[in-house]
CSV table of C-alpha atoms in Angstrom, one decimal:
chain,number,residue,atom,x,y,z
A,1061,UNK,CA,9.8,25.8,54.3
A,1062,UNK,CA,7.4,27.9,56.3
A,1063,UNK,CA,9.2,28.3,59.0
A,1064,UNK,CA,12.2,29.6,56.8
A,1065,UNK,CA,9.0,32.2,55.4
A,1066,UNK,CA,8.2,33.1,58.3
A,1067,UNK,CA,11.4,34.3,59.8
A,1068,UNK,CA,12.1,35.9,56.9
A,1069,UNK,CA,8.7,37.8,57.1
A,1070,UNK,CA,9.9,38.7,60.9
A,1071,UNK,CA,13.5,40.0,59.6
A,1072,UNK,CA,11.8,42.0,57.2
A,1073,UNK,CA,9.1,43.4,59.3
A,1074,UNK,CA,12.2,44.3,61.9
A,1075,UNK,CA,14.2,46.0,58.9
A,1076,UNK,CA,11.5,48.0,58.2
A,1077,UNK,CA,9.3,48.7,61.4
A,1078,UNK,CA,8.1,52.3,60.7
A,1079,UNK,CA,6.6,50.8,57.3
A,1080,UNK,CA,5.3,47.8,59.1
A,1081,UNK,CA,3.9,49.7,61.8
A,1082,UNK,CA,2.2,52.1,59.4
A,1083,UNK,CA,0.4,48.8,57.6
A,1084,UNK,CA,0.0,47.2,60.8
A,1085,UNK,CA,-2.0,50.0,62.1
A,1086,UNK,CA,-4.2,50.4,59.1
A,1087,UNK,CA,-5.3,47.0,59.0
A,1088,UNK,CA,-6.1,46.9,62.8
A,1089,UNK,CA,-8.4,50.1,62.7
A,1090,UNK,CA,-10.2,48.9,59.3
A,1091,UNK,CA,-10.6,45.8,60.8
A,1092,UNK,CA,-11.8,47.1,64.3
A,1093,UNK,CA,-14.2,49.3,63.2
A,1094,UNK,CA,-16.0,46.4,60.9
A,1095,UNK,CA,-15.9,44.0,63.9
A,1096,UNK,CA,-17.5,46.6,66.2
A,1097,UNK,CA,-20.5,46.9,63.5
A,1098,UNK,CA,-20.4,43.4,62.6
A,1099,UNK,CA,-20.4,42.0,66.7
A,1100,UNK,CA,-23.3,44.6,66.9
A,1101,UNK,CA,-25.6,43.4,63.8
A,1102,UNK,CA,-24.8,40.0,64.9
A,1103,UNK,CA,-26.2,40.6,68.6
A,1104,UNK,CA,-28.9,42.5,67.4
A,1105,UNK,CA,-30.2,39.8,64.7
A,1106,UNK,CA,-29.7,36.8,67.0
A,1107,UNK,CA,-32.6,34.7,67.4
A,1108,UNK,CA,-32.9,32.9,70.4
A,1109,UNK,CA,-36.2,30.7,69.6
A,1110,UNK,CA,-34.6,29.7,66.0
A,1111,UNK,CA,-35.5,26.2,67.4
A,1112,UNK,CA,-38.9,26.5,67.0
A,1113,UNK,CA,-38.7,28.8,64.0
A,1114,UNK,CA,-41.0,26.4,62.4
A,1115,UNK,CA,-43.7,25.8,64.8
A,1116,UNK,CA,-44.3,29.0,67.0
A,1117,UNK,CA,-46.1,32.0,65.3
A,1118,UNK,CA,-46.8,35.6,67.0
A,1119,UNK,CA,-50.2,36.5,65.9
A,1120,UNK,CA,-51.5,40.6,64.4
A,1121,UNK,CA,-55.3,40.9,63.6
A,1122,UNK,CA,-56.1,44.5,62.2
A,1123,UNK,CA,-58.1,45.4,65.3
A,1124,UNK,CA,-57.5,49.1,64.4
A,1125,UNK,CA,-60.4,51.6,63.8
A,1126,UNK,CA,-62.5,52.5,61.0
A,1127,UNK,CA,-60.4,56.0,61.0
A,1128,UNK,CA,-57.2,54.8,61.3
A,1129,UNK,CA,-55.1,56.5,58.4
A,1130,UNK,CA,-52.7,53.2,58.5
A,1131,UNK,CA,-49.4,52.1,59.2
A,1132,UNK,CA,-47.8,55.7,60.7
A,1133,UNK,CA,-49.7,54.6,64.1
A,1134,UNK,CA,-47.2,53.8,67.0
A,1135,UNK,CA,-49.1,50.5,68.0
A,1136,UNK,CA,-48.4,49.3,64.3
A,1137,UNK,CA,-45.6,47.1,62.9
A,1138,UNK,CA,-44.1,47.9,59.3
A,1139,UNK,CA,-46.7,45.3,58.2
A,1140,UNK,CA,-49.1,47.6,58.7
A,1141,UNK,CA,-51.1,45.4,61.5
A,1142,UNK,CA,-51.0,46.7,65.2
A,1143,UNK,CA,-49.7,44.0,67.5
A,1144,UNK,CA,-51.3,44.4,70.3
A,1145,UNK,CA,-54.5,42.9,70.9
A,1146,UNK,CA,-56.9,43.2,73.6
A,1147,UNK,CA,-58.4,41.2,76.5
A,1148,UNK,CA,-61.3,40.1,74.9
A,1149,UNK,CA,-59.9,38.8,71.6
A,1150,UNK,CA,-57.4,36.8,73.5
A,1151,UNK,CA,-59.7,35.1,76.1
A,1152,UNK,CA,-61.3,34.0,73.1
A,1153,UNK,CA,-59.1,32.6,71.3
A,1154,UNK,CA,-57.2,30.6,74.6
A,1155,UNK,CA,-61.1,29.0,74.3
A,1156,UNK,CA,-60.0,27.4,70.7
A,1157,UNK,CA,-58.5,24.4,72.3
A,1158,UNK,CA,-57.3,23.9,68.3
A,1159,UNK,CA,-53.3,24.4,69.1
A,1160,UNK,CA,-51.3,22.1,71.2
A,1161,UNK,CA,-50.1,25.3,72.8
A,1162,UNK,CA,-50.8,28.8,73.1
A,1163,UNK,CA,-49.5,32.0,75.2
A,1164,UNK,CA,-51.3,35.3,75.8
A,1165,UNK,CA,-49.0,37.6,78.1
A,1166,UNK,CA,-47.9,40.9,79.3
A,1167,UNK,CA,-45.4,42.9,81.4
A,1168,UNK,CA,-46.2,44.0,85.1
A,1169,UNK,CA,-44.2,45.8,88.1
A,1170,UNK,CA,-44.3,44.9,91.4
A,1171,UNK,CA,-42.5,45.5,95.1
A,1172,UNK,CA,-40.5,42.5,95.3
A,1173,UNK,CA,-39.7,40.9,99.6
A,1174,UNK,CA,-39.7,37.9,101.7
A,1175,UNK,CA,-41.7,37.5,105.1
A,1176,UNK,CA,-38.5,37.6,107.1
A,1177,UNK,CA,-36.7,40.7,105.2
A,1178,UNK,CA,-33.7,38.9,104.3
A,1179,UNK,CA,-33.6,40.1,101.0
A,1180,UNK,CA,-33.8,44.0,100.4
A,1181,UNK,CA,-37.1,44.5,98.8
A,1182,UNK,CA,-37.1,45.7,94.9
A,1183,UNK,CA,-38.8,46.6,92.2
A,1184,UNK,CA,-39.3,43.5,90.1
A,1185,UNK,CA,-40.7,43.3,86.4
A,1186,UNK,CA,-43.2,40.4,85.8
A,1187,UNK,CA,-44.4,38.2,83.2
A,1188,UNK,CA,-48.3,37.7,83.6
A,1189,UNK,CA,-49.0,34.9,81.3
A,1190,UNK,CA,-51.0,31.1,81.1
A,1191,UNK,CA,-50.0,28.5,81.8
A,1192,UNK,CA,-49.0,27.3,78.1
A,1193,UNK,CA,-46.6,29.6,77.9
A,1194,UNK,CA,-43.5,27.8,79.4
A,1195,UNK,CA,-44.5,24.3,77.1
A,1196,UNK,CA,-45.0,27.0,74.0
A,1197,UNK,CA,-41.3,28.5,74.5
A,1198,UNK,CA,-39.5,24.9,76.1
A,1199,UNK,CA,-38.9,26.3,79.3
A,1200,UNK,CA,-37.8,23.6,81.5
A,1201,UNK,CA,-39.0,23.1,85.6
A,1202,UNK,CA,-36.5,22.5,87.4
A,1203,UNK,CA,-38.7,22.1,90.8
A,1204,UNK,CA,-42.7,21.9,91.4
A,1205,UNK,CA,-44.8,22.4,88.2
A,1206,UNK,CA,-47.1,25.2,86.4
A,1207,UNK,CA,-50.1,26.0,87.6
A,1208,UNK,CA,-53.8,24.3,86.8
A,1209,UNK,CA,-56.2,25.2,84.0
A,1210,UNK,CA,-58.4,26.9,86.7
A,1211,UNK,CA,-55.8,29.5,87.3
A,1212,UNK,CA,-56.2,31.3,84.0
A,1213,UNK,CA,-59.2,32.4,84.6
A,1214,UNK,CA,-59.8,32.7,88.7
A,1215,UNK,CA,-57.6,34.1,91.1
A,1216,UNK,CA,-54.7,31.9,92.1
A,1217,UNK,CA,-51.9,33.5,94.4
A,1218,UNK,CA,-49.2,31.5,93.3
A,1219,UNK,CA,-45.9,32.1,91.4
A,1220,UNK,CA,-43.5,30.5,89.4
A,1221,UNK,CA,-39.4,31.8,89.4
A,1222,UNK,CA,-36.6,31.0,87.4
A,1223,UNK,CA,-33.2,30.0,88.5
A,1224,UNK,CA,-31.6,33.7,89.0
A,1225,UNK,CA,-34.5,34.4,91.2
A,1226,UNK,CA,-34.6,31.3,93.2
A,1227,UNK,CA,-30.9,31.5,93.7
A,1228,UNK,CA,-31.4,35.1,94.9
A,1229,UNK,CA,-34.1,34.3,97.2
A,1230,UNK,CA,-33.8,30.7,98.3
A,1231,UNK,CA,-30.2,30.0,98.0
A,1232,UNK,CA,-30.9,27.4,95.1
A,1233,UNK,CA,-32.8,25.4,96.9
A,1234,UNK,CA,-36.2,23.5,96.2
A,1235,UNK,CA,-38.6,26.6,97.0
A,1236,UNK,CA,-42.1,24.9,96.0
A,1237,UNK,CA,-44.4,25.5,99.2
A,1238,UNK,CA,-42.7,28.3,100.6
A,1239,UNK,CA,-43.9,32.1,99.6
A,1240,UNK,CA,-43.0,35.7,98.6
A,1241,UNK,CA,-44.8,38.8,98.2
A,1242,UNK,CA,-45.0,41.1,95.1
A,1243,UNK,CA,-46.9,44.6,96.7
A,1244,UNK,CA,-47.2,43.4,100.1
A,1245,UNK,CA,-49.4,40.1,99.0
A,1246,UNK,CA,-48.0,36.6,99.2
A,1247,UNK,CA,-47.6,34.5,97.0
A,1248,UNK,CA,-47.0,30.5,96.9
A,1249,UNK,CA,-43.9,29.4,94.8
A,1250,UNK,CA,-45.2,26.2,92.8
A,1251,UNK,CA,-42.4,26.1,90.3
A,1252,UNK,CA,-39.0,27.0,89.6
A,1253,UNK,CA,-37.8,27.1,85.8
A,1254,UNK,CA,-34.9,27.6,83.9
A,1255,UNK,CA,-33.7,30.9,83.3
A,1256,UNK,CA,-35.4,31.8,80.1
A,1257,UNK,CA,-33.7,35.0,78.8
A,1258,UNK,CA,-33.4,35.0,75.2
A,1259,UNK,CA,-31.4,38.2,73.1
A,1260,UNK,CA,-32.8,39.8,72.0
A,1261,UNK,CA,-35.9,39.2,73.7
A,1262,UNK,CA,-37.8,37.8,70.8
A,1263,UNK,CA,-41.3,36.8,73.2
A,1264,UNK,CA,-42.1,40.4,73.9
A,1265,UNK,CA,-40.3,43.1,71.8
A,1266,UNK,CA,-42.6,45.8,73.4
A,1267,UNK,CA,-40.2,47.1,75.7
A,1268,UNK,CA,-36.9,47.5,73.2
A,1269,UNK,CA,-35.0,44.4,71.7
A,1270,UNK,CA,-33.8,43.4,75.3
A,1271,UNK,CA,-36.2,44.5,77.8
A,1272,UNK,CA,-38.6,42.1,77.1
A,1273,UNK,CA,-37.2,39.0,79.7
A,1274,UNK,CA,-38.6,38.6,83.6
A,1275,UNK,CA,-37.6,36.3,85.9
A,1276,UNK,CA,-41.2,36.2,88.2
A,1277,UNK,CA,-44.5,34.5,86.3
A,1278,UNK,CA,-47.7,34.7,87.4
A,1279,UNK,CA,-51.0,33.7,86.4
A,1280,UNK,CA,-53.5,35.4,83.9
A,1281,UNK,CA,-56.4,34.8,86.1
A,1282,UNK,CA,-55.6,37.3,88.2
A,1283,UNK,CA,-56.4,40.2,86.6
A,1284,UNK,CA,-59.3,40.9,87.9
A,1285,UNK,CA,-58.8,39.9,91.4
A,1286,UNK,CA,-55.4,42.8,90.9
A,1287,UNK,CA,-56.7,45.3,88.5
A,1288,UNK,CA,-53.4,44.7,86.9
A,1289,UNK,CA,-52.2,47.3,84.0
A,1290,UNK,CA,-49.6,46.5,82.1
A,1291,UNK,CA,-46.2,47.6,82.3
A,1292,UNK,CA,-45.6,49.5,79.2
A,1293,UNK,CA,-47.7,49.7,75.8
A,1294,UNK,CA,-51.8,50.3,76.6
A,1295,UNK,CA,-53.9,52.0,73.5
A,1296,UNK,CA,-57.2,52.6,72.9
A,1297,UNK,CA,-58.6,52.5,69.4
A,1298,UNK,CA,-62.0,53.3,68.3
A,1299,UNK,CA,-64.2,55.1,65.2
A,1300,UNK,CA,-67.3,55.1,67.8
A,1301,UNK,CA,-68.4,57.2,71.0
A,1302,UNK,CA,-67.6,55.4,74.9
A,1303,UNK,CA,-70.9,54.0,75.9
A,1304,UNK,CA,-72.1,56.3,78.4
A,1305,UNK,CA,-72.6,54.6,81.9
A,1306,UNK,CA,-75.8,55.4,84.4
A,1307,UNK,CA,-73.7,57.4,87.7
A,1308,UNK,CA,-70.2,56.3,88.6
A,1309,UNK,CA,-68.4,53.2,88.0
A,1310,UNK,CA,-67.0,51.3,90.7
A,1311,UNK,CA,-63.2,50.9,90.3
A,1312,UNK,CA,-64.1,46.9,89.7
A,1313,UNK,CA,-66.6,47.8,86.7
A,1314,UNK,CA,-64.3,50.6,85.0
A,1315,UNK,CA,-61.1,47.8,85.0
A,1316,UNK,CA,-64.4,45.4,83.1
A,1317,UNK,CA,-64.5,48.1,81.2
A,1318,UNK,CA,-60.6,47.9,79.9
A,1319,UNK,CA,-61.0,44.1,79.8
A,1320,UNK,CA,-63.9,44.2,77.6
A,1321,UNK,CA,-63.8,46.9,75.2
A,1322,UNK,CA,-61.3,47.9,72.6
A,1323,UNK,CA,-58.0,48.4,74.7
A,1324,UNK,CA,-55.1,47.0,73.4
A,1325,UNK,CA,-52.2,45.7,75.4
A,1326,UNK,CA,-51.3,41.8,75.1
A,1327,UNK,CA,-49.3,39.9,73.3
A,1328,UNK,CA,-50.7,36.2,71.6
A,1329,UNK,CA,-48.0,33.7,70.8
A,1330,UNK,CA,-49.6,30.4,68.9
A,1331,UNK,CA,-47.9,26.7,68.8
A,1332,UNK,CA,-49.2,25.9,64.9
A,1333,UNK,CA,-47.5,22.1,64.3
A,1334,UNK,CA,-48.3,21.5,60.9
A,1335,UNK,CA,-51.0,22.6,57.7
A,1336,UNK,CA,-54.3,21.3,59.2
A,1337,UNK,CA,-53.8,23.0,63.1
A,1338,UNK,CA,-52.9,26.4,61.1
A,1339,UNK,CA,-55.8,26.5,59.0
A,1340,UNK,CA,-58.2,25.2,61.9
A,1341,UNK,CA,-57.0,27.6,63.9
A,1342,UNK,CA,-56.9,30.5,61.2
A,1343,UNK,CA,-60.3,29.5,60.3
A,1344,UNK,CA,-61.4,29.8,64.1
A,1345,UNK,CA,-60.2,33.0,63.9
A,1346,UNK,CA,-62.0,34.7,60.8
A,1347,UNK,CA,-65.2,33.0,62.6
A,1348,UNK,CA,-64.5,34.8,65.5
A,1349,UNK,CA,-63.5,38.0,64.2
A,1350,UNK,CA,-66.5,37.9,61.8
A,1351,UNK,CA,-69.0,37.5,64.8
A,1352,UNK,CA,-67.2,40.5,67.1
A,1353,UNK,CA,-67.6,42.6,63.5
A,1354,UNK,CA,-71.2,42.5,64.1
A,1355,UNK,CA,-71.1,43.8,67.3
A,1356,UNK,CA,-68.7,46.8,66.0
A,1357,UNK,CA,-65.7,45.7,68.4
A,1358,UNK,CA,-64.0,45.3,65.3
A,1359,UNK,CA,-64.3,48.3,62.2
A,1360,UNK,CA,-62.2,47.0,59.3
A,1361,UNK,CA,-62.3,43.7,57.1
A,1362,UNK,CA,-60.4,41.2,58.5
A,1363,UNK,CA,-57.1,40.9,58.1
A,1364,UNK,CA,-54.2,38.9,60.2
A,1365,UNK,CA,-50.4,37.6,60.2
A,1366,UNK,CA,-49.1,35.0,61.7
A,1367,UNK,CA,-44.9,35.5,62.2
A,1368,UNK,CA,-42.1,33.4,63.1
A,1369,UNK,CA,-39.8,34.2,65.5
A,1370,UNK,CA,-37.7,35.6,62.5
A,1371,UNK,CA,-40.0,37.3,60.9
A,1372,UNK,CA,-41.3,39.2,63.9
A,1373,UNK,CA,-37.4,40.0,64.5
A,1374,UNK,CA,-37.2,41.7,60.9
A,1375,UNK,CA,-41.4,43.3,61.6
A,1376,UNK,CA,-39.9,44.8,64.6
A,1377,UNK,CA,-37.0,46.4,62.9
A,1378,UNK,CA,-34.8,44.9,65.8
A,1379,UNK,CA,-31.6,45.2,63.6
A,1380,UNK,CA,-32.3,48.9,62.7
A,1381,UNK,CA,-31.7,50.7,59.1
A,1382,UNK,CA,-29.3,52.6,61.1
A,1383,UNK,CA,-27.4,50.1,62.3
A,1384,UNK,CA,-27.0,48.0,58.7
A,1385,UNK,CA,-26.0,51.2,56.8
A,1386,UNK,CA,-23.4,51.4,59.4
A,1387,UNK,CA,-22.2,47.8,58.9
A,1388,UNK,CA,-21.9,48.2,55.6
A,1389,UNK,CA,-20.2,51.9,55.7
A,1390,UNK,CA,-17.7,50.2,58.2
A,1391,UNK,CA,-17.1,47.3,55.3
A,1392,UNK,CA,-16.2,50.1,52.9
A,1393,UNK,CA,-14.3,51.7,55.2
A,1394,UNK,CA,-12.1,48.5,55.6
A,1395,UNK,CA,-11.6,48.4,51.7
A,1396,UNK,CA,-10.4,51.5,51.4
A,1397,UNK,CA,-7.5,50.4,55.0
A,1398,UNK,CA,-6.8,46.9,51.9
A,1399,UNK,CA,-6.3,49.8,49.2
A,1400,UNK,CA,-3.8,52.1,51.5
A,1401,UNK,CA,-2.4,48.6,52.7
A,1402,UNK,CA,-1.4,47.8,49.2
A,1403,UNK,CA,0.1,51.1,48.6
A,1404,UNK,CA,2.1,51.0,51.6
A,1405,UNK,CA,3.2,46.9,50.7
A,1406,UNK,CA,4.0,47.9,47.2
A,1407,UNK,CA,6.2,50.7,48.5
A,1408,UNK,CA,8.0,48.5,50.7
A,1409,UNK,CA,8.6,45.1,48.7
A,1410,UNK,CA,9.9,47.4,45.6
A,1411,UNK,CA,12.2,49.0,48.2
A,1412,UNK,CA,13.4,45.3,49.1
A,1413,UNK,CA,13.9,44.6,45.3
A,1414,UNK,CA,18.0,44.3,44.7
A,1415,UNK,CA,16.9,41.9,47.8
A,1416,UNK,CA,14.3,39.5,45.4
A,1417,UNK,CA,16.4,40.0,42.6
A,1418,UNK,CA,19.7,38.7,44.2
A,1419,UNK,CA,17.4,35.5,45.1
A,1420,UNK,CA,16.3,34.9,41.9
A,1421,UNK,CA,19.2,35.2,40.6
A,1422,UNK,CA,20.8,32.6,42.8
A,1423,UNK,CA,17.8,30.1,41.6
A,1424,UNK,CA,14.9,31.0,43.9
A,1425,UNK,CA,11.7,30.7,41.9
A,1426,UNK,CA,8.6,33.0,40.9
A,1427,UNK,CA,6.3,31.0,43.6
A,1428,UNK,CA,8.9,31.4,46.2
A,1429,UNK,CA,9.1,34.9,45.7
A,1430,UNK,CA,5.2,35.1,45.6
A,1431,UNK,CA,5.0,32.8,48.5
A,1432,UNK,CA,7.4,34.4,50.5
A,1433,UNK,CA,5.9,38.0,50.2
A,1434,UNK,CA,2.7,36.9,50.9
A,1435,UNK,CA,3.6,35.3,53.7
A,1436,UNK,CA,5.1,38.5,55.2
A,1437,UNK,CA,1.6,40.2,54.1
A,1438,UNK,CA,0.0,37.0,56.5
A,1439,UNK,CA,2.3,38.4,59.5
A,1440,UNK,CA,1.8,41.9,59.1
A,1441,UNK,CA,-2.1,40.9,58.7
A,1442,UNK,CA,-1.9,38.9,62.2
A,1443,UNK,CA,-0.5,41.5,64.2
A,1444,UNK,CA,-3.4,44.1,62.7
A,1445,UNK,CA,-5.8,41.9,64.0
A,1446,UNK,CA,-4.0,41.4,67.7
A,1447,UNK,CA,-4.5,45.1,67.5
A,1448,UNK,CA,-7.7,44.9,66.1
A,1449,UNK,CA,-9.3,42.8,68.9
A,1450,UNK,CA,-8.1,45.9,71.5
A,1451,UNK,CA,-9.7,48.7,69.4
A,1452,UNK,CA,-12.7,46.6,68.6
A,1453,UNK,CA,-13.1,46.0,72.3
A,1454,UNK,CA,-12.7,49.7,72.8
A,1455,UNK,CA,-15.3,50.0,70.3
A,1456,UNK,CA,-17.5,48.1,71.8
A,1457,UNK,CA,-17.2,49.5,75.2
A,1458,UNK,CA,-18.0,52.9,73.6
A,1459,UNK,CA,-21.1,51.6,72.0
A,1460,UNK,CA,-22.2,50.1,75.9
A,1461,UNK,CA,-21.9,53.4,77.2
A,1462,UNK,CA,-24.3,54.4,74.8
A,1463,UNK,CA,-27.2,52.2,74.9
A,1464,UNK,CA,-29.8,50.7,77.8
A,1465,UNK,CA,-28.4,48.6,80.3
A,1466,UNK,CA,-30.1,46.1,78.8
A,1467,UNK,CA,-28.6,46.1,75.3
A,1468,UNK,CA,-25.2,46.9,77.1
A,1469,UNK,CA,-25.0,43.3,78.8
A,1470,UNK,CA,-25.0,41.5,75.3
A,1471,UNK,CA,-22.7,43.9,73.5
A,1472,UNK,CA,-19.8,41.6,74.1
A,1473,UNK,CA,-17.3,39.5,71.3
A,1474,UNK,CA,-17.7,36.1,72.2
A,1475,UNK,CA,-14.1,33.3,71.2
A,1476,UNK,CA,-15.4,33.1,68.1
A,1477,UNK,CA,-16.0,36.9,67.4
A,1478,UNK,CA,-12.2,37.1,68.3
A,1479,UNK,CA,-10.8,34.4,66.2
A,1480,UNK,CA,-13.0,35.7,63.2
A,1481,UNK,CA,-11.2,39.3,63.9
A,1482,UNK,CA,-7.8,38.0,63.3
A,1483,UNK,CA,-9.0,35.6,60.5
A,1484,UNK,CA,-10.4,39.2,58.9
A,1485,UNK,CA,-7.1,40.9,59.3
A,1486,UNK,CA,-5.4,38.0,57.9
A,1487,UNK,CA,-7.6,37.6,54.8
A,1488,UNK,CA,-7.4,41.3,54.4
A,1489,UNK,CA,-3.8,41.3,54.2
A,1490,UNK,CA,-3.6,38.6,51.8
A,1491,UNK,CA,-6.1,40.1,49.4
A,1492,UNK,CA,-3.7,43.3,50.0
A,1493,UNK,CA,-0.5,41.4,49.6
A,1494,UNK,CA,-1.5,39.5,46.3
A,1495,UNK,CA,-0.6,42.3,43.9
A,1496,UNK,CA,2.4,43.3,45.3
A,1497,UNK,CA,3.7,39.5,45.6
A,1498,UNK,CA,2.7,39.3,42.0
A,1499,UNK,CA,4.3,42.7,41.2
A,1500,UNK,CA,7.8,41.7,42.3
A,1501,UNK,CA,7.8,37.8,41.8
A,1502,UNK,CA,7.6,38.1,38.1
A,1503,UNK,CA,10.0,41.4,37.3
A,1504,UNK,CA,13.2,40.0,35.7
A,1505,UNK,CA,15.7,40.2,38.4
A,1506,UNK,CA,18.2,41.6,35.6
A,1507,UNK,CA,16.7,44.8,36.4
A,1508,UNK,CA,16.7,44.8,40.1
A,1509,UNK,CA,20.7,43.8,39.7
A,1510,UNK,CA,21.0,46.6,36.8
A,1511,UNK,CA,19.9,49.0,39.3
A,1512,UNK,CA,21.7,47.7,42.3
């Protein structure tokens, strides 16, 4: 019996293609222009450590000064808490030993080349981080192993890659033992890892929602020993005067200087298992921040938040006001393409009512009739969603030419993106077929056969 439906849905569509075509279109651009939003809220709000959603926390402290009006500064989240914290706090608190795990970490360039110039040197973003921090976020080794304890705090010259990078340098192959340089200084590969390349980037949002990812780690004890500076965010917050120094600083004191005093520029990621290791750890923390208080590193009463990976998604506005009012504009918009839809239906079944009337008339009943003119409203609601996938994709490449690179190379409509496209178009052309089915299936055909 469907099949007999469906041809008769195809005759009718042929009978009538201007009609079709004008319903066909409508659906396809009200659906295209919802899947665009929707594929983009969706890549936007993805979160790619939803695995640990329950375990792994980024950690704010109000380390802002006495003066600070609030939450209007740049280095603060819509929590009001800056987050950001500095090279002190987070040395201390990597001494805890209370979590299982636990990540402090920033951004840093560097000249990327091999010893024998086989691969054109380039500029190369790095994660500087301990040694936790692949445990923390379940990155796996796929060669060699992290670095030692000792490495976080003294110089270690030594590197870990991920897959991409190895690939791109070694050919694949086991690299542990042999060496790269990053600014002319080598460096000895100990580890390869997985690629670890979440979008958005939910580990470090500092950089935009997808600029946060590197493919070179090295360790935090190097700081000193490099004078690094991060690549990216750096403030400096403070109600009181810069100690004044005795002559010039050497270059080595004024970097002490940044590590020690109230500069803010890495980010603290925290493994918290279960109750007790939160509130040890939370409680380690108010110690701590209590004793710096005395010393005026910190100004205000302590306060702190501790957010998962979805939470710091929705702190960091990743999925913009913007971008929602737009989704739900372009929802509205495809109501109003159901409403014109069921104008145009309406039109076009009443014109095809001698036709109904005839067939009821010969014994065909109400839920035929209803049947049959809605499956007709299913056909003409597939073929606006074949369409609909090429605008959305359209769409979509429009929206890639406007945004970073980065957010460009996940603005894509995955199979299930697609099938959900034609399932919209479908479900909107039932919902626009259902009155006009209705309309005609219960007239008395004695009036379409008066008429005819």
């Amino acid at each position: 019996m469907l099949s007999y439906y469906l041809q008769l849905a195809w005759l009718s569509v042929r009978r009538t293609p201007v009609m079709s075509l004008l319903m066909i279109l409508t659906l396809a651009v009200g659906v295209a222009v919802s899947m665009t939003m929707l594929t983009l809220q969706h890549v936007m709000s993805a979160n790619g450590l939803a695995a640990k959603n329950d375990t792994l926390y980024a950690l704010q402290i109000d380390n802002a000064s006495a003066g600070d009006s609030g939450a209007t500064s740049s280095n603060k989240l819509s929590n009001g808490l800056p987050f950001l914290l500095s090279y002190r706090t987070v040395t201390a608190l990597l001494r805890s030993g209370i979590p299982p795990h636990q990540a402090a970490m920033h951004r840093w360039a560097a000249a990327l080349s091999l010893d024998n110039n086989q691969v054109r040197p380039s500029k190369e973003l790095v994660r500087v981080t301990s040694r936790d921090f692949f445990a923390l976020f379940g990155v796996p080794f796929l060669y060699g192993q992290v670095w030692d304890n000792s490495a976080d705090n003294d110089a270690r010259y030594q590197v870990v890659i991920d897959r991409t990078m190895n690939q791109r340098l070694f050919n694949g192959e086991n690299s542990v033992g042999r060496s790269l340089q990053l600014d002319g200084r080598p460096y000895q590969v100990i580890g390869v890892v997985e690629d670890f390349n979440p979008k958005p980037s939910v580990q470090d949002l500092t950089q935009g929602a997808f600029g946060g990812n590197a493919s070179i780690y090295l360790p935090f004890g190097l700081h000193r020993a490099l004078r690094m500076m991060p690549y990216g965010n750096m403030t400096y917050s403070s109600s009181h005067p810069r100690p004044q120094q005795d002559g010039p600083l050497t270059p080595e004191q004024q970097y002490e200087r940044i590590l020690q005093e109230r500069y803010f520029w890495l980010q603290y990621w925290v493994e918290l298992p279960d109750a007790d290791t939160k509130n040890a750890f939370v409680s380690y923390l108010h110690n701590y921040f209590d004793e710096q208080r005395k010393s005026d590193f910190f100004e205000r009463d302590f306060k702190y938040a501790l957010s998962t990976p979805s939470q710091w998604l929705a702190l960091n506005q990743v999925v913009s006001n913007d971008t929602r009012v737009m989704t739900w504009l372009a929802l509205v918009f495809l109501a109003v393409c159901i409403i014109n839809t069921i104008a145009l239906l309406l039109a076009k079944l009443l014109k095809q009512a001698p036709e109904t009337g005839i067939r009821r008339a010969l014994g065909a009943s109400r839920s035929a009739i209803f049947i049959q003119n809605l499956v007709e409203s299913g056909v003409i609601g597939g073929l606006g969603g074949l369409l609909g996938i090429a605008l959305s994709q359209l769409g979509l490449g429009l929206i890639r030419m406007l945004v970073s690179r980065e957010e460009a190379a996940v603005v894509y409509s995955d199979g299930l993106t697609l099938l959900l496209t034609i399932a919209l178009a479908v479900l909107a052309s039932l919902i626009a077929g259902c009155y006009p089915a209705w309309r005609i299936s219960t007239t008395s055909p004695a009036y379409y056969l008066k008429n005819q």
